[in-house]
Amino acid sequence: MKTLKRMRKDLILYVMLLPGFIYFTIFHIIPIVNMKLAFEDYKIIGENTWAGMKHFNTLFSSPAFLDVLQNTIIISSMKIIFIFPIPIILSLLINELRFGPYRKFIQSISYLPHFLSWVVIAGIWITLLNPADGAINVIRNFFNLPSIDFMTSKEHIRWVLVFSEMWRSAGWDTILYIAAILKISPSLYEAAKMDGASTFQQMRYITLPAMVSTVITVFILNLGFFMNAGFDQVFNLMNDSVLSVIDILDTYVYRIGLMNGQYAYATAASLFKGVIGLILILGTHFISKKITGKGVW
Amino acid sequence: MRTFSVTKSIIQFVLFLFALAILIPLLNILAMSLSDPARVNELSGLGVLPKGFSFINYEIIFSNPLIIKSLLNSLFITIIGTLLNLFLTAMTAYVLARTEFVGKKFVLFVLIGIMVFEPSMITEYLLMKDLGLLNSYASVILYKAINVYYLFILMRFFQEIPDSIVEAARIDGAGHFRIFTSIILPLSKPALATMALFYGVYHWNEYFRATIYITDPNKWPLQVVLRQFVVSQDNMTMLQGIEGMRPELLASLDFGSLQSTTIVIAVIPMLLLYPLILKYFTKGTMDGGEKE
């Protein structure tokens, strides 16, 4: 009764929450509940019928799905191994610049690609990698190396994903690291300089240790999104010649679900990805809480 | 005393190369779009200055009715979408950040759940279909009416507003809605500007939902048309506006240059906002990312 009275007194709060509540219910919760479609057969007319684990059995015995799973893991791993250290190095370098126009210039330029859509970036990179006169092949030819058609080369396309992602996000991802660096007391550097520490020694013994907890948090956050592997990127850089090596879970769901209309089967693939993702995020959240005291949220 | 340091000079040079690696591809696209189509093949991939100078590519692209429509569509979706985002996010953030009520814990728990588990694009698509929203602007506007990450960032801003300011109004008998509109919102202008930029950039760059929800080309936003030109290499769509143009100009059409021109047009609004973005966005992300 007391609770009810309080709720009536706070009525305005519930009214203010109502639009958000309706939005989240319709556009988030209902589509999540509807993922039970993974256990059903989709019917255009009438109720869907129960199908049990049928779609999951098909999924795990399908070589196409296993290839896609493998691609997702390979691409995500390549990105973590080769991209993750770059913003750390960049922030250490930027930190060595004196505050002023040059530093501002470098930072402003480095954030820019983050604000471009993957459609735009795909357009830029297709031009950049053009076998006839793209910048990369112009440079290769200058060193007497033959031109490569990167976009249609199965050998190279995953590296295209790695480098274009690096181009887009390396600068932007320095923001959190630089914020951590700026919190370091300048007196530490003063003292180190007095003792004759070199620029490199200051980086190694003052700056880097101060960044460790941010580095761990960011790394763990990245692991949480491991199953994504960058849908927007692959979706825009994909073509028939390289599909087999860069088809990832989300592009597979898009193709079999939205293109071929196998809604239930595609939802099963989505649900599988979602559950693995959930385990990774929850797992990393609790590990992060233990190590750094900070969680993902 | 300033001393010359070899290490510092090397660092400055390395960062300069890094900036070039970002800038050259962008300037190359711009140079391509402004080059004389007859001479654009002389432009190297590393070139940043146009070969000859001509606005013909822009003339062709802007005479394409699909481009004009899509620009208007993008503006409409971005402006209406952002206003709706701001209103819903701010009102929800106020209630969650500054008030206590029965059920708050449960609401926060559900929000975290929403953050860590995304619905499938299939069930989202089927929902839009069931709601009859396919082929409507509403589909792309409503799909992300509140972003949970941004909601949490805004809640942190609101929490920082000192209680003393709100207390005075409460004593004067102001209700929650009054406090929200006449105290919290005016005090949060920088935070709201940050949010507007967050959401605005999102809407302007969104292409995927529009691709799957909107099949009528007249309702496509610019990014979908751009994708059609650049990723799907649909040259027929690109040349929709050329009927009635001077034939001598058409003789020297270059598809690559036309694609570059569309890219430039899609990027320009972002560049115009970029100084504001640098001012608010970077700070907002830092505040949001730093957790106690």
Coordinates of C-alpha atoms in Angstrom, one line a residue:
Chain A
M1 CA 0.0 0.0 0.0
K2 CA 2.8 2.3 0.9
T3 CA 4.5 1.5 -2.4
L4 CA 1.3 2.2 -4.3
K5 CA 1.0 5.6 -2.6
R6 CA 4.5 6.5 -3.5
M7 CA 4.0 5.5 -7.0
R8 CA 0.9 7.6 -7.3
K9 CA 2.8 10.6 -5.9
D10 CA 5.6 10.0 -8.4
L11 CA 3.1 9.6 -11.3
I12 CA 4.7 12.4 -13.3
L13 CA 8.0 10.4 -13.3
Y14 CA 6.3 7.4 -14.9
V15 CA 4.7 9.7 -17.5
M16 CA 8.1 11.1 -18.4
L17 CA 9.5 7.6 -18.6
L18 CA 6.7 6.3 -20.8
P19 CA 7.9 7.4 -24.2
G20 CA 11.3 5.8 -23.6
F21 CA 9.6 2.7 -22.1
I22 CA 7.4 2.3 -25.2
Y23 CA 10.4 2.8 -27.5
F24 CA 12.6 0.2 -25.8
T25 CA 9.7 -2.3 -25.5
I26 CA 8.7 -2.1 -29.2
F27 CA 12.1 -1.7 -30.8
H28 CA 14.4 -3.7 -28.5
I29 CA 12.5 -6.1 -26.3
I30 CA 10.0 -7.4 -28.8
P31 CA 12.6 -8.2 -31.5
I32 CA 14.7 -9.9 -28.8
V33 CA 11.7 -12.0 -27.7
N34 CA 10.9 -12.7 -31.3
M35 CA 14.3 -14.3 -31.7
K36 CA 12.4 -17.5 -30.6
L37 CA 11.9 -17.7 -34.3
A38 CA 15.3 -19.5 -34.3
F39 CA 13.3 -22.5 -32.9
E40 CA 10.4 -22.2 -35.3
D41 CA 9.6 -22.5 -39.0
Y42 CA 8.6 -19.2 -40.5
K43 CA 5.1 -19.1 -42.1
I44 CA 4.1 -16.2 -44.3
I45 CA 0.4 -16.9 -43.5
G46 CA -0.7 -18.0 -40.0
E47 CA 1.3 -18.9 -36.9
N48 CA 4.9 -20.1 -37.1
T49 CA 5.3 -23.8 -36.2
W50 CA 7.7 -25.2 -33.6
A51 CA 10.9 -26.6 -35.1
G52 CA 13.1 -27.3 -32.0
M53 CA 16.8 -27.4 -32.7
K54 CA 16.4 -28.1 -36.4
H55 CA 18.0 -24.9 -37.6
F56 CA 20.9 -25.2 -35.2
N57 CA 21.6 -28.7 -36.4
T58 CA 21.6 -27.5 -40.0
L59 CA 23.8 -24.6 -39.0
F60 CA 26.5 -26.7 -37.3
S61 CA 26.6 -29.3 -40.0
S62 CA 26.8 -26.6 -42.8
P63 CA 30.3 -26.1 -44.1
A64 CA 29.3 -22.6 -45.2
F65 CA 28.5 -21.6 -41.6
L66 CA 31.7 -23.1 -40.2
D67 CA 33.7 -21.1 -42.8
V68 CA 31.9 -18.0 -41.8
L69 CA 32.6 -18.6 -38.1
Q70 CA 36.2 -19.2 -38.9
N71 CA 36.4 -16.0 -41.0
T72 CA 34.9 -14.1 -38.1
I73 CA 37.4 -15.4 -35.6
I74 CA 40.4 -14.9 -38.0
I75 CA 39.4 -11.3 -38.9
S76 CA 38.7 -10.3 -35.3
S77 CA 41.9 -11.8 -34.1
M78 CA 43.9 -10.0 -36.8
K79 CA 42.3 -6.8 -35.9
I80 CA 43.0 -7.1 -32.2
I81 CA 46.7 -8.2 -32.8
F82 CA 47.6 -5.6 -35.4
I83 CA 45.3 -2.6 -34.6
F84 CA 45.1 -2.6 -30.8
P85 CA 48.7 -1.5 -30.1
I86 CA 48.7 1.3 -32.7
P87 CA 46.6 3.9 -30.8
I88 CA 48.8 3.2 -27.7
I89 CA 51.9 4.0 -29.6
L90 CA 50.3 7.0 -31.3
S91 CA 49.3 8.4 -27.9
L92 CA 52.8 8.0 -26.6
L93 CA 54.1 9.9 -29.7
I94 CA 51.5 12.6 -29.5
N95 CA 52.2 13.1 -25.9
E96 CA 55.8 14.1 -26.8
L97 CA 54.5 17.0 -28.9
R98 CA 54.4 20.4 -27.2
F99 CA 50.9 21.8 -26.8
G100 CA 50.4 24.1 -29.7
P101 CA 49.2 24.3 -33.3
Y102 CA 51.2 21.3 -34.6
R103 CA 49.8 19.0 -31.9
K104 CA 46.3 20.3 -32.5
F105 CA 46.8 19.8 -36.3
I106 CA 47.9 16.1 -35.8
Q107 CA 45.0 15.4 -33.4
S108 CA 42.4 17.0 -35.5
I109 CA 43.5 15.1 -38.6
S110 CA 43.8 11.8 -36.8
Y111 CA 40.1 11.9 -35.5
L112 CA 38.7 12.8 -38.9
P113 CA 38.2 9.3 -40.5
H114 CA 36.2 8.2 -37.5
F115 CA 33.4 10.6 -38.6
L116 CA 33.2 9.2 -42.2
S117 CA 30.7 6.4 -42.9
W118 CA 31.9 3.0 -44.1
V119 CA 30.3 3.7 -47.5
V120 CA 32.5 6.8 -47.8
I121 CA 35.6 5.0 -46.5
A122 CA 35.0 2.1 -48.9
G123 CA 34.8 4.6 -51.8
I124 CA 38.1 6.2 -50.7
W125 CA 39.9 2.8 -50.2
I126 CA 38.7 1.4 -53.5
T127 CA 40.3 4.4 -55.1
L128 CA 43.4 4.2 -53.0
L129 CA 43.9 0.5 -53.9
N130 CA 43.0 0.9 -57.6
P131 CA 45.4 -1.4 -59.5
A132 CA 45.9 1.2 -62.3
D133 CA 46.6 4.5 -60.5
G134 CA 45.7 4.1 -56.8
A135 CA 48.2 5.6 -54.4
I136 CA 49.4 2.3 -52.9
N137 CA 50.2 0.8 -56.4
V138 CA 51.8 4.0 -57.5
I139 CA 54.2 3.6 -54.5
R140 CA 54.7 -0.1 -55.3
N141 CA 55.5 0.7 -58.9
F142 CA 58.0 3.4 -57.7
F143 CA 59.9 0.6 -55.9
N144 CA 59.6 -1.6 -59.1
L145 CA 57.0 -3.8 -57.5
P146 CA 54.1 -5.0 -59.7
S147 CA 50.6 -3.6 -59.1
I148 CA 48.2 -5.7 -57.1
D149 CA 44.4 -5.7 -57.4
F150 CA 44.0 -5.8 -53.6
M151 CA 40.2 -5.6 -53.6
T152 CA 39.8 -8.9 -55.5
S153 CA 42.7 -10.8 -54.1
K154 CA 41.8 -13.4 -51.5
E155 CA 45.3 -13.3 -50.2
H156 CA 45.2 -9.6 -49.5
I157 CA 41.6 -8.6 -48.7
R158 CA 41.8 -9.4 -45.0
W159 CA 44.8 -7.1 -44.7
V160 CA 42.7 -4.5 -46.5
L161 CA 40.2 -4.9 -43.6
V162 CA 42.9 -4.5 -41.0
F163 CA 44.5 -1.5 -42.6
S164 CA 41.3 0.3 -43.5
E165 CA 40.1 -0.2 -39.9
M166 CA 43.4 1.1 -38.6
W167 CA 43.1 4.1 -40.9
R168 CA 39.7 4.9 -39.6
S169 CA 40.0 4.3 -35.9
A170 CA 43.7 4.5 -34.8
G171 CA 43.6 8.3 -34.3
W172 CA 40.2 8.3 -32.6
D173 CA 41.1 5.5 -30.2
T174 CA 44.0 7.6 -28.8
I175 CA 41.4 9.8 -27.0
L176 CA 41.0 7.7 -23.9
Y177 CA 44.8 7.0 -23.7
I178 CA 45.6 10.7 -24.0
A179 CA 43.0 11.5 -21.3
A180 CA 44.8 9.0 -19.0
I181 CA 48.2 10.5 -19.9
L182 CA 47.0 14.1 -19.2
K183 CA 46.2 13.0 -15.6
I184 CA 49.9 12.2 -14.9
S185 CA 51.5 14.9 -12.6
P186 CA 54.1 17.0 -14.6
S187 CA 56.3 16.8 -11.5
L188 CA 57.1 13.2 -12.3
Y189 CA 58.5 14.2 -15.7
E190 CA 60.5 17.1 -14.1
A191 CA 62.1 14.8 -11.6
A192 CA 62.9 12.2 -14.3
K193 CA 64.5 14.9 -16.4
M194 CA 66.6 16.0 -13.5
D195 CA 67.8 12.5 -13.1
G196 CA 68.8 12.5 -16.8
A197 CA 66.0 10.2 -18.1
S198 CA 65.8 10.1 -21.9
T199 CA 62.5 10.7 -23.8
F200 CA 62.3 7.0 -24.3
Q201 CA 62.9 6.2 -20.6
Q202 CA 60.2 8.7 -19.6
M203 CA 57.8 6.9 -21.9
R204 CA 58.7 3.5 -20.6
Y205 CA 58.8 4.3 -16.9
I206 CA 56.2 7.1 -16.4
T207 CA 53.7 7.3 -19.3
L208 CA 53.2 3.7 -20.1
P209 CA 52.6 2.5 -16.5
A210 CA 50.0 5.3 -16.1
M211 CA 48.1 3.9 -19.1
V212 CA 47.9 0.3 -18.0
S213 CA 44.4 0.3 -16.5
T214 CA 42.9 2.1 -19.5
V215 CA 44.7 -0.3 -21.9
I216 CA 43.2 -3.3 -20.0
T217 CA 39.7 -1.8 -20.0
V218 CA 39.9 -1.0 -23.7
F219 CA 41.3 -4.4 -24.5
I220 CA 38.6 -6.2 -22.6
L221 CA 35.9 -4.0 -24.2
N222 CA 37.3 -5.0 -27.6
L223 CA 37.1 -8.7 -26.7
G224 CA 33.4 -8.2 -25.8
F225 CA 32.7 -7.2 -29.4
F226 CA 34.9 -10.1 -30.8
M227 CA 32.0 -11.7 -32.7
N228 CA 31.1 -8.5 -34.6
A229 CA 34.4 -8.4 -36.7
G230 CA 33.1 -5.1 -38.3
F231 CA 29.9 -5.7 -40.2
D232 CA 29.7 -2.3 -41.9
Q233 CA 33.2 -2.5 -43.1
V234 CA 32.9 -6.0 -44.6
F235 CA 29.5 -5.2 -46.0
N236 CA 31.0 -2.3 -48.0
L237 CA 34.3 -3.8 -49.0
M238 CA 32.9 -7.2 -50.0
N239 CA 32.7 -8.4 -53.6
D240 CA 32.1 -11.8 -55.2
S241 CA 35.8 -12.6 -55.7
V242 CA 36.7 -12.4 -52.0
L243 CA 33.4 -13.3 -50.4
S244 CA 34.6 -16.7 -49.3
V245 CA 37.4 -15.3 -47.1
I246 CA 35.7 -12.3 -45.6
D247 CA 32.1 -13.5 -45.2
I248 CA 31.5 -13.0 -41.4
L249 CA 28.6 -14.0 -39.2
D250 CA 26.6 -10.8 -39.7
T251 CA 27.1 -10.6 -43.5
Y252 CA 26.0 -14.3 -43.6
V253 CA 22.9 -13.5 -41.6
Y254 CA 22.1 -10.6 -43.9
R255 CA 22.6 -12.8 -47.0
I256 CA 20.7 -15.9 -46.1
G257 CA 18.1 -14.0 -44.1
L258 CA 17.3 -10.7 -45.8
M259 CA 18.4 -11.6 -49.3
N260 CA 17.3 -15.3 -49.5
G261 CA 14.4 -15.0 -47.1
Q262 CA 15.4 -17.9 -44.8
Y263 CA 14.3 -15.9 -41.8
A264 CA 14.2 -18.7 -39.2
Y265 CA 17.6 -20.2 -40.2
A266 CA 19.3 -16.8 -40.2
T267 CA 17.8 -15.9 -36.8
A268 CA 19.3 -19.1 -35.5
A269 CA 22.7 -17.9 -36.7
S270 CA 22.0 -14.5 -35.1
L271 CA 21.0 -16.1 -31.8
F272 CA 24.2 -18.2 -31.8
K273 CA 26.3 -15.0 -32.3
G274 CA 24.3 -13.1 -29.7
V275 CA 24.7 -15.7 -27.0
I276 CA 28.5 -16.0 -27.6
G277 CA 28.7 -12.2 -27.6
L278 CA 26.8 -12.0 -24.4
I279 CA 29.0 -14.6 -22.7
L280 CA 32.1 -12.7 -23.9
I281 CA 30.8 -9.3 -22.7
L282 CA 29.6 -10.6 -19.3
G283 CA 32.9 -12.6 -18.9
T284 CA 35.1 -9.6 -19.7
H285 CA 33.0 -7.3 -17.6
F286 CA 33.6 -9.4 -14.5
I287 CA 37.2 -10.0 -15.3
S288 CA 37.7 -6.3 -15.8
K289 CA 36.0 -5.5 -12.5
K290 CA 38.4 -7.9 -10.8
I291 CA 41.5 -6.6 -12.4
T292 CA 40.9 -2.8 -12.7
G293 CA 37.9 -2.2 -10.6
K294 CA 36.1 -0.9 -13.7
G295 CA 33.5 -2.8 -15.6
V296 CA 32.2 -2.4 -19.1
W297 CA 29.3 -0.4 -17.6
Chain B
M1 CA 65.7 27.0 -22.8
R2 CA 64.7 25.0 -25.9
T3 CA 67.1 22.3 -26.9
F4 CA 67.1 20.5 -30.2
S5 CA 66.3 16.8 -29.7
V6 CA 66.8 14.2 -32.4
T7 CA 64.2 11.9 -30.8
K8 CA 61.6 14.7 -30.7
S9 CA 62.2 15.5 -34.4
I10 CA 61.8 11.9 -35.4
I11 CA 58.6 11.7 -33.5
Q12 CA 57.3 14.9 -35.2
F13 CA 58.2 13.4 -38.5
V14 CA 56.5 10.1 -37.9
L15 CA 53.3 11.8 -36.8
F16 CA 53.5 14.0 -39.9
L17 CA 53.6 10.8 -42.1
F18 CA 50.6 9.5 -40.2
A19 CA 48.7 12.7 -40.9
L20 CA 49.7 12.5 -44.6
A21 CA 48.4 8.9 -44.7
I22 CA 45.0 10.2 -43.6
L23 CA 45.0 13.4 -45.7
I24 CA 46.3 12.2 -49.1
P25 CA 43.5 9.8 -49.8
L26 CA 41.0 12.4 -48.9
L27 CA 42.6 15.2 -50.9
N28 CA 43.1 12.8 -53.8
I29 CA 39.3 12.3 -54.0
L30 CA 38.7 16.0 -53.8
A31 CA 41.3 16.6 -56.6
M32 CA 39.6 14.0 -58.7
S33 CA 36.2 15.6 -58.4
L34 CA 37.5 19.0 -59.4
S35 CA 39.7 17.8 -62.3
D36 CA 38.9 18.4 -65.9
P37 CA 37.4 15.0 -66.9
A38 CA 39.5 15.0 -70.0
R39 CA 42.7 15.2 -68.0
V40 CA 41.8 13.3 -64.8
N41 CA 43.7 10.2 -66.0
E42 CA 46.9 12.3 -65.6
L43 CA 46.1 12.5 -61.8
S44 CA 48.3 10.1 -59.9
G45 CA 46.8 8.3 -56.8
L46 CA 49.2 10.4 -54.7
G47 CA 48.1 13.7 -56.4
V48 CA 46.4 16.3 -54.3
L49 CA 46.0 19.1 -56.9
P50 CA 43.3 18.8 -59.6
K51 CA 44.5 18.4 -63.2
G52 CA 42.9 21.3 -65.0
F53 CA 39.9 22.7 -63.1
S54 CA 36.2 22.0 -63.7
F55 CA 32.9 21.9 -61.9
I56 CA 31.4 19.7 -64.5
N57 CA 31.3 16.6 -62.2
Y58 CA 29.3 18.7 -59.7
E59 CA 27.0 20.0 -62.4
I60 CA 26.3 16.4 -63.5
I61 CA 25.8 15.1 -60.0
F62 CA 23.6 18.0 -58.9
S63 CA 21.4 17.7 -62.0
N64 CA 20.6 14.1 -61.0
P65 CA 17.2 14.4 -59.4
L66 CA 17.9 11.3 -57.2
I67 CA 20.9 13.1 -55.6
I68 CA 18.9 16.2 -54.8
K69 CA 16.1 14.1 -53.3
S70 CA 18.5 12.0 -51.3
L71 CA 20.2 15.1 -49.9
L72 CA 16.8 16.4 -48.8
N73 CA 15.9 13.0 -47.4
S74 CA 19.2 12.8 -45.4
L75 CA 18.7 16.3 -44.0
F76 CA 15.1 15.5 -43.0
I77 CA 16.0 12.2 -41.3
T78 CA 19.0 13.8 -39.6
I79 CA 17.2 16.8 -38.3
I80 CA 13.9 15.2 -37.2
G81 CA 15.8 12.1 -36.0
T82 CA 18.2 14.2 -33.9
L83 CA 15.4 16.3 -32.3
L84 CA 13.5 13.2 -31.4
N85 CA 16.7 11.6 -30.0
L86 CA 17.5 14.6 -27.9
F87 CA 14.0 14.9 -26.4
L88 CA 13.6 11.2 -25.6
T89 CA 17.2 10.7 -24.4
A90 CA 17.2 13.9 -22.2
M91 CA 13.8 13.2 -20.6
T92 CA 14.6 9.5 -19.9
A93 CA 18.1 10.5 -18.6
Y94 CA 16.6 13.1 -16.2
V95 CA 14.2 10.7 -14.6
L96 CA 16.9 8.0 -14.2
A97 CA 19.7 10.3 -13.1
R98 CA 18.0 12.7 -10.8
T99 CA 15.0 11.1 -9.2
E100 CA 14.2 8.1 -7.1
F101 CA 11.1 6.0 -7.8
V102 CA 9.8 2.5 -7.3
G103 CA 11.1 0.2 -10.0
K104 CA 14.2 2.3 -10.9
K105 CA 16.6 -0.6 -10.2
F106 CA 14.6 -2.8 -12.5
V107 CA 14.6 -0.2 -15.3
L108 CA 18.4 0.2 -15.1
F109 CA 18.9 -3.5 -15.1
V110 CA 16.8 -3.8 -18.3
L111 CA 18.8 -1.0 -19.9
I112 CA 22.1 -2.8 -19.3
G113 CA 20.5 -5.9 -20.7
I114 CA 19.6 -4.0 -23.8
M115 CA 23.1 -2.7 -24.0
V116 CA 24.7 -6.2 -24.0
F117 CA 22.3 -8.1 -26.1
E118 CA 21.3 -6.7 -29.5
P119 CA 18.2 -8.1 -31.4
S120 CA 18.8 -9.9 -34.7
M121 CA 18.6 -7.8 -37.8
I122 CA 16.1 -10.4 -39.0
T123 CA 13.6 -9.9 -36.2
E124 CA 14.1 -6.2 -36.4
Y125 CA 13.3 -6.3 -40.1
L126 CA 10.2 -8.5 -39.5
L127 CA 9.0 -6.1 -36.8
M128 CA 9.3 -3.1 -39.2
K129 CA 7.3 -5.1 -41.7
D130 CA 4.6 -6.0 -39.1
L131 CA 4.4 -2.4 -38.0
G132 CA 3.9 -1.4 -41.6
L133 CA 6.9 0.9 -41.4
L134 CA 8.8 -0.4 -44.4
N135 CA 9.5 2.3 -47.0
S136 CA 8.9 5.0 -44.4
Y137 CA 11.2 7.6 -43.0
A138 CA 9.9 6.6 -39.6
S139 CA 11.6 3.2 -39.9
V140 CA 15.1 4.7 -39.9
I141 CA 14.2 7.5 -37.4
L142 CA 12.6 5.3 -34.8
Y143 CA 15.0 2.4 -35.1
K144 CA 17.5 4.2 -32.8
A145 CA 15.3 6.7 -31.0
I146 CA 17.4 6.3 -27.9
N147 CA 21.0 5.0 -27.9
V148 CA 21.6 3.4 -24.5
Y149 CA 25.3 4.4 -24.4
Y150 CA 24.5 8.0 -25.1
L151 CA 21.7 7.8 -22.5
F152 CA 24.2 6.7 -19.9
I153 CA 26.6 9.5 -20.9
L154 CA 23.9 12.1 -20.6
M155 CA 22.9 10.7 -17.2
R156 CA 26.4 11.3 -15.9
F157 CA 26.2 14.9 -17.1
F158 CA 22.9 15.4 -15.3
Q159 CA 24.2 13.8 -12.1
E160 CA 26.9 16.4 -11.9
I161 CA 24.5 19.3 -11.7
P162 CA 24.6 20.4 -8.0
D163 CA 21.5 19.6 -5.9
S164 CA 21.4 23.1 -4.4
I165 CA 20.3 24.6 -7.7
V166 CA 17.4 22.2 -8.1
E167 CA 16.5 22.4 -4.4
A168 CA 15.6 26.1 -4.6
A169 CA 13.1 25.5 -7.4
R170 CA 11.7 22.5 -5.6
I171 CA 11.0 24.7 -2.5
D172 CA 9.2 27.1 -4.9
G173 CA 6.9 24.3 -5.8
A174 CA 8.2 23.3 -9.2
G175 CA 7.3 19.8 -10.3
H176 CA 9.7 17.4 -12.0
F177 CA 8.7 18.4 -15.5
R178 CA 9.3 22.1 -14.7
I179 CA 12.6 21.3 -13.1
F180 CA 13.6 19.3 -16.2
T181 CA 12.6 21.9 -18.8
S182 CA 13.6 25.2 -17.0
I183 CA 16.6 24.1 -14.9
I184 CA 18.3 20.9 -16.1
L185 CA 18.0 21.5 -19.9
P186 CA 19.3 25.1 -19.9
L187 CA 22.2 24.1 -17.6
S188 CA 23.1 21.2 -19.9
K189 CA 23.6 23.1 -23.2
P190 CA 27.1 21.8 -23.8
A191 CA 26.1 18.2 -23.0
L192 CA 23.1 18.5 -25.2
A193 CA 25.2 19.9 -28.0
T194 CA 27.5 16.9 -27.6
M195 CA 24.5 14.6 -27.8
A196 CA 23.1 16.4 -30.9
L197 CA 26.5 15.9 -32.6
F198 CA 26.7 12.2 -31.6
Y199 CA 23.2 11.5 -32.9
G200 CA 23.5 13.9 -36.0
V201 CA 26.7 12.1 -37.2
Y202 CA 25.0 8.8 -36.6
H203 CA 21.9 9.7 -38.7
W204 CA 23.9 11.4 -41.5
N205 CA 26.2 8.3 -41.9
E206 CA 23.5 5.7 -41.5
Y207 CA 23.0 3.6 -44.6
F208 CA 22.3 0.0 -43.6
R209 CA 18.9 0.3 -42.0
A210 CA 17.9 2.6 -44.9
T211 CA 19.1 -0.1 -47.4
I212 CA 17.0 -2.8 -45.9
Y213 CA 13.9 -0.9 -44.8
I214 CA 13.6 1.5 -47.7
T215 CA 13.2 0.1 -51.2
D216 CA 11.7 3.1 -52.9
P217 CA 14.7 5.1 -54.3
N218 CA 12.9 8.3 -53.9
K219 CA 13.1 7.9 -50.1
W220 CA 16.8 6.9 -50.0
P221 CA 19.2 9.0 -48.0
L222 CA 22.4 10.1 -49.6
Q223 CA 24.5 7.3 -48.1
V224 CA 22.4 4.7 -49.8
V225 CA 22.7 6.4 -53.2
L226 CA 26.4 6.8 -52.7
R227 CA 26.7 3.1 -51.9
Q228 CA 24.8 2.4 -55.1
F229 CA 27.3 4.4 -57.1
V230 CA 30.5 3.5 -55.3
V231 CA 30.1 0.0 -53.9
S232 CA 27.6 -1.5 -56.3
Q233 CA 29.0 0.5 -59.2
D234 CA 25.6 1.3 -60.6
N235 CA 26.5 3.7 -63.4
M236 CA 23.0 4.0 -64.8
T237 CA 21.6 5.5 -61.6
M238 CA 24.5 7.9 -61.5
L239 CA 23.7 9.3 -65.0
Q240 CA 20.1 9.9 -64.4
G241 CA 20.5 13.7 -64.6
I242 CA 22.4 14.0 -67.9
E243 CA 19.5 14.2 -70.4
G244 CA 19.6 17.6 -72.0
M245 CA 23.2 18.3 -71.1
R246 CA 25.6 19.7 -73.6
P247 CA 26.9 16.7 -75.6
E248 CA 30.5 18.0 -75.7
L249 CA 30.6 17.7 -71.9
L250 CA 29.2 14.3 -71.9
A251 CA 31.9 13.1 -74.3
S252 CA 34.5 13.2 -71.5
L253 CA 32.5 11.6 -68.6
D254 CA 34.6 9.8 -66.1
F255 CA 32.8 7.5 -63.7
G256 CA 35.6 7.5 -61.1
S257 CA 35.4 11.3 -60.9
L258 CA 31.6 11.2 -60.6
Q259 CA 31.9 8.7 -57.7
S260 CA 34.5 10.9 -56.0
T261 CA 32.2 13.9 -56.4
T262 CA 29.4 12.1 -54.6
I263 CA 31.8 11.2 -51.8
V264 CA 32.8 14.8 -51.4
I265 CA 29.2 15.9 -51.3
A266 CA 28.5 13.3 -48.6
V267 CA 31.5 14.4 -46.5
I268 CA 31.1 18.2 -46.8
P269 CA 28.4 18.5 -44.0
M270 CA 30.6 16.6 -41.7
L271 CA 33.6 18.9 -42.5
L272 CA 31.4 22.0 -41.9
L273 CA 30.5 20.6 -38.4
Y274 CA 34.0 19.3 -37.7
P275 CA 35.2 22.4 -35.7
L276 CA 32.1 22.0 -33.4
I277 CA 32.6 18.2 -33.3
L278 CA 36.2 18.7 -32.2
K279 CA 35.0 21.1 -29.5
Y280 CA 32.2 19.0 -28.0
F281 CA 32.5 15.4 -29.3
T282 CA 36.0 14.7 -28.1
K283 CA 35.3 16.1 -24.7
G284 CA 32.0 14.2 -24.5
T285 CA 33.7 10.9 -25.4
M286 CA 36.4 11.5 -22.8
D287 CA 33.8 12.2 -20.0
G288 CA 31.8 9.2 -21.1
G289 CA 34.7 6.9 -21.3
E290 CA 36.2 7.8 -18.0
K291 CA 34.6 5.8 -15.2
E292 CA 35.2 6.3 -11.6

